[in-house]
Amino acid sequence: MAKVLILIFLALSIRANCTQLIEYCRKPPALFVFGDSFFDPGNNNYIKTTTLDQANFWPYGETYFKYPTGRFSDGRLISDFIAEHAKLPLIPPYLQPRDYDKVYCGANFASAGAGVLPETFQGAAVYKRGGRKFGFLNLGDLGCLPGLRISKPQNGSGCLEEASILAKLHNEALQNVLNKMKNHLKGFKYSLYDFNTFLRQILNHPSRYGFKEGEKACCGSGRYNGIFSCGGKRGVKEFELCKNPNEFIFWDSYHLTESVYKKMARQMWYGPSKGPYNLTQFFQCL
């Protein structure tokens, strides 16, 4: 049976025939992605929603694709780089019209805004369908997002403490839930990337990671470019756009640049995990 990683970001047992992978592994893997705007490759292009949950307009996508794909970044996302590490093609949006044979390599179901309602993802359902290898990342330091920093008083500095505390409490609960699932669900394996620690590290020491700007977003308006106006289609037409997104940690008020996502994916693939596995181990040939 083929190996499938489910990223929540996932490994269902299916028979696959990804010709690009035959030399890599006799039983080629597949990658299925669930998540929100951090992982949405353009699914929201195909549903009726507001521009708050869409990124199919300039300048989104300007760095790598040179056109807006629907990704909430200047280029590729974490899941795109994970696919690259796994020697998979880019995993397409599930709603994108295409040859459905390509689903054998995986599919991306992520949708911006999907995390708002608890009904939008029920992990137990994926396990019941055969999912066994799951990749997770915890919440970043929410209070440091430019879109939340501007909630502090005009003369205030630093991150919004209340939001940072909420992220910390969520991450503690997530770790406990995953440990319980590992003990109670036969064959359940997981990797948990510590996004919170990584984000705090690069925000505290941006130059150490190759960045020049750690507080202000590349695209947006207002203090820190924290007003979610990138592209001018979300109620505020005026916005500022930096010349070199690769020097910035934040692309817009709530999302990261391709450069940051690339570093995250590399750490998720090779680095230590707060769970028993990293992603490399999930894709090793049997």
PDB file of N, CA and C in Angstrom, residues 53-93:
ATOM      1  N   ASP A  53     -11.401  36.242   2.590  1.00  0.00           N
ATOM      2  CA  ASP A  53     -10.977  34.842   2.557  1.00  0.00           C
ATOM      3  C   ASP A  53     -10.504  34.428   1.173  1.00  0.00           C
ATOM      4  N   GLN A  54     -10.085  35.391   0.363  1.00  0.00           N
ATOM      5  CA  GLN A  54      -9.537  35.092  -0.958  1.00  0.00           C
ATOM      6  C   GLN A  54      -8.243  35.868  -1.171  1.00  0.00           C
ATOM      7  N   ALA A  55      -7.383  35.297  -2.011  1.00  0.00           N
ATOM      8  CA  ALA A  55      -6.116  35.953  -2.338  1.00  0.00           C
ATOM      9  C   ALA A  55      -5.813  35.767  -3.823  1.00  0.00           C
ATOM     10  N   ASN A  56      -6.859  35.835  -4.643  1.00  0.00           N
ATOM     11  CA  ASN A  56      -6.700  35.620  -6.083  1.00  0.00           C
ATOM     12  C   ASN A  56      -6.589  36.945  -6.834  1.00  0.00           C
ATOM     13  N   PHE A  57      -5.789  37.850  -6.276  1.00  0.00           N
ATOM     14  CA  PHE A  57      -5.572  39.143  -6.910  1.00  0.00           C
ATOM     15  C   PHE A  57      -4.167  39.628  -6.552  1.00  0.00           C
ATOM     16  N   TRP A  58      -3.630  40.497  -7.433  1.00  0.00           N
ATOM     17  CA  TRP A  58      -2.292  41.057  -7.226  1.00  0.00           C
ATOM     18  C   TRP A  58      -2.284  41.875  -5.937  1.00  0.00           C
ATOM     19  N   PRO A  59      -1.156  41.854  -5.173  1.00  0.00           N
ATOM     20  CA  PRO A  59       0.171  41.302  -5.481  1.00  0.00           C
ATOM     21  C   PRO A  59       0.417  39.889  -4.937  1.00  0.00           C
ATOM     22  N   TYR A  60      -0.617  39.188  -4.495  1.00  0.00           N
ATOM     23  CA  TYR A  60      -0.422  37.817  -4.024  1.00  0.00           C
ATOM     24  C   TYR A  60       0.181  36.971  -5.153  1.00  0.00           C
ATOM     25  N   GLY A  61       1.180  36.157  -4.804  1.00  0.00           N
ATOM     26  CA  GLY A  61       1.811  35.281  -5.782  1.00  0.00           C
ATOM     27  C   GLY A  61       2.897  35.906  -6.614  1.00  0.00           C
ATOM     28  N   GLU A  62       3.260  37.155  -6.335  1.00  0.00           N
ATOM     29  CA  GLU A  62       4.166  37.880  -7.234  1.00  0.00           C
ATOM     30  C   GLU A  62       5.584  37.323  -7.270  1.00  0.00           C
ATOM     31  N   THR A  63       6.039  36.705  -6.186  1.00  0.00           N
ATOM     32  CA  THR A  63       7.449  36.304  -6.110  1.00  0.00           C
ATOM     33  C   THR A  63       7.761  35.064  -6.939  1.00  0.00           C
ATOM     34  N   TYR A  64       6.999  34.003  -6.755  1.00  0.00           N
ATOM     35  CA  TYR A  64       7.328  32.720  -7.394  1.00  0.00           C
ATOM     36  C   TYR A  64       6.482  32.458  -8.629  1.00  0.00           C
ATOM     37  N   PHE A  65       5.171  32.529  -8.475  1.00  0.00           N
ATOM     38  CA  PHE A  65       4.286  32.176  -9.580  1.00  0.00           C
ATOM     39  C   PHE A  65       4.141  33.313 -10.592  1.00  0.00           C
ATOM     40  N   LYS A  66       4.391  34.543 -10.148  1.00  0.00           N
ATOM     41  CA  LYS A  66       4.269  35.750 -10.974  1.00  0.00           C
ATOM     42  C   LYS A  66       2.820  36.086 -11.313  1.00  0.00           C
ATOM     43  N   TYR A  67       1.890  35.411 -10.652  1.00  0.00           N
ATOM     44  CA  TYR A  67       0.469  35.731 -10.803  1.00  0.00           C
ATOM     45  C   TYR A  67      -0.247  35.221  -9.553  1.00  0.00           C
ATOM     46  N   PRO A  68      -1.417  35.747  -9.230  1.00  0.00           N
ATOM     47  CA  PRO A  68      -2.128  35.304  -8.021  1.00  0.00           C
ATOM     48  C   PRO A  68      -2.754  33.930  -8.206  1.00  0.00           C
ATOM     49  N   THR A  69      -2.376  32.995  -7.344  1.00  0.00           N
ATOM     50  CA  THR A  69      -2.910  31.632  -7.415  1.00  0.00           C
ATOM     51  C   THR A  69      -4.030  31.400  -6.410  1.00  0.00           C
ATOM     52  N   GLY A  70      -4.177  32.314  -5.470  1.00  0.00           N
ATOM     53  CA  GLY A  70      -5.104  32.112  -4.365  1.00  0.00           C
ATOM     54  C   GLY A  70      -4.385  31.833  -3.062  1.00  0.00           C
ATOM     55  N   ARG A  71      -3.047  31.713  -3.123  1.00  0.00           N
ATOM     56  CA  ARG A  71      -2.258  31.508  -1.911  1.00  0.00           C
ATOM     57  C   ARG A  71      -2.088  32.839  -1.166  1.00  0.00           C
ATOM     58  N   PHE A  72      -2.202  32.779   0.157  1.00  0.00           N
ATOM     59  CA  PHE A  72      -2.062  33.983   0.976  1.00  0.00           C
ATOM     60  C   PHE A  72      -0.586  34.232   1.281  1.00  0.00           C
ATOM     61  N   SER A  73       0.167  34.521   0.248  1.00  0.00           N
ATOM     62  CA  SER A  73       1.595  34.800   0.396  1.00  0.00           C
ATOM     63  C   SER A  73       2.097  35.394  -0.907  1.00  0.00           C
ATOM     64  N   ASP A  74       3.368  35.783  -0.908  1.00  0.00           N
ATOM     65  CA  ASP A  74       3.965  36.267  -2.145  1.00  0.00           C
ATOM     66  C   ASP A  74       4.364  35.119  -3.054  1.00  0.00           C
ATOM     67  N   GLY A  75       4.381  33.892  -2.522  1.00  0.00           N
ATOM     68  CA  GLY A  75       4.785  32.743  -3.328  1.00  0.00           C
ATOM     69  C   GLY A  75       4.222  31.450  -2.788  1.00  0.00           C
ATOM     70  N   ARG A  76       5.112  30.478  -2.577  1.00  0.00           N
ATOM     71  CA  ARG A  76       4.679  29.147  -2.147  1.00  0.00           C
ATOM     72  C   ARG A  76       4.417  29.084  -0.646  1.00  0.00           C
ATOM     73  N   LEU A  77       3.679  28.019  -0.270  1.00  0.00           N
ATOM     74  CA  LEU A  77       3.289  27.802   1.119  1.00  0.00           C
ATOM     75  C   LEU A  77       4.054  26.619   1.711  1.00  0.00           C
ATOM     76  N   ILE A  78       3.859  26.376   2.996  1.00  0.00           N
ATOM     77  CA  ILE A  78       4.518  25.254   3.676  1.00  0.00           C
ATOM     78  C   ILE A  78       4.265  23.954   2.938  1.00  0.00           C
ATOM     79  N   SER A  79       3.001  23.688   2.602  1.00  0.00           N
ATOM     80  CA  SER A  79       2.642  22.414   1.980  1.00  0.00           C
ATOM     81  C   SER A  79       3.304  22.244   0.616  1.00  0.00           C
ATOM     82  N   ASP A  80       3.545  23.338  -0.105  1.00  0.00           N
ATOM     83  CA  ASP A  80       4.248  23.251  -1.388  1.00  0.00           C
ATOM     84  C   ASP A  80       5.682  22.770  -1.187  1.00  0.00           C
ATOM     85  N   PHE A  81       6.333  23.282  -0.161  1.00  0.00           N
ATOM     86  CA  PHE A  81       7.718  22.882   0.104  1.00  0.00           C
ATOM     87  C   PHE A  81       7.795  21.465   0.669  1.00  0.00           C
ATOM     88  N   ILE A  82       6.795  21.070   1.469  1.00  0.00           N
ATOM     89  CA  ILE A  82       6.758  19.687   1.958  1.00  0.00           C
ATOM     90  C   ILE A  82       6.651  18.732   0.778  1.00  0.00           C
ATOM     91  N   ALA A  83       5.793  19.053  -0.183  1.00  0.00           N
ATOM     92  CA  ALA A  83       5.656  18.225  -1.382  1.00  0.00           C
ATOM     93  C   ALA A  83       6.984  18.143  -2.134  1.00  0.00           C
ATOM     94  N   GLU A  84       7.689  19.247  -2.206  1.00  0.00           N
ATOM     95  CA  GLU A  84       8.986  19.269  -2.878  1.00  0.00           C
ATOM     96  C   GLU A  84       9.978  18.362  -2.165  1.00  0.00           C
ATOM     97  N   HIS A  85      10.033  18.428  -0.847  1.00  0.00           N
ATOM     98  CA  HIS A  85      10.922  17.548  -0.084  1.00  0.00           C
ATOM     99  C   HIS A  85      10.569  16.078  -0.323  1.00  0.00           C
ATOM    100  N   ALA A  86       9.280  15.790  -0.485  1.00  0.00           N
ATOM    101  CA  ALA A  86       8.824  14.410  -0.683  1.00  0.00           C
ATOM    102  C   ALA A  86       8.927  13.970  -2.141  1.00  0.00           C
ATOM    103  N   LYS A  87       9.463  14.855  -3.011  1.00  0.00           N
ATOM    104  CA  LYS A  87       9.591  14.574  -4.439  1.00  0.00           C
ATOM    105  C   LYS A  87       8.228  14.351  -5.091  1.00  0.00           C
ATOM    106  N   LEU A  88       7.261  15.094  -4.599  1.00  0.00           N
ATOM    107  CA  LEU A  88       5.921  15.105  -5.173  1.00  0.00           C
ATOM    108  C   LEU A  88       5.734  16.379  -5.992  1.00  0.00           C
ATOM    109  N   PRO A  89       4.830  16.361  -6.966  1.00  0.00           N
ATOM    110  CA  PRO A  89       4.481  17.613  -7.643  1.00  0.00           C
ATOM    111  C   PRO A  89       3.715  18.518  -6.687  1.00  0.00           C
ATOM    112  N   LEU A  90       3.515  19.770  -7.064  1.00  0.00           N
ATOM    113  CA  LEU A  90       2.683  20.648  -6.253  1.00  0.00           C
ATOM    114  C   LEU A  90       1.308  20.011  -6.075  1.00  0.00           C
ATOM    115  N   ILE A  91       0.846  19.952  -4.825  1.00  0.00           N
ATOM    116  CA  ILE A  91      -0.455  19.352  -4.554  1.00  0.00           C
ATOM    117  C   ILE A  91      -1.537  20.373  -4.909  1.00  0.00           C
ATOM    118  N   PRO A  92      -2.427  20.048  -5.852  1.00  0.00           N
ATOM    119  CA  PRO A  92      -3.388  21.041  -6.343  1.00  0.00           C
ATOM    120  C   PRO A  92      -4.542  21.271  -5.376  1.00  0.00           C
ATOM    121  N   PRO A  93      -5.213  22.415  -5.508  1.00  0.00           N
ATOM    122  CA  PRO A  93      -6.443  22.624  -4.744  1.00  0.00           C
ATOM    123  C   PRO A  93      -7.461  21.556  -5.135  1.00  0.00           C
TER     124      PRO A  93
END
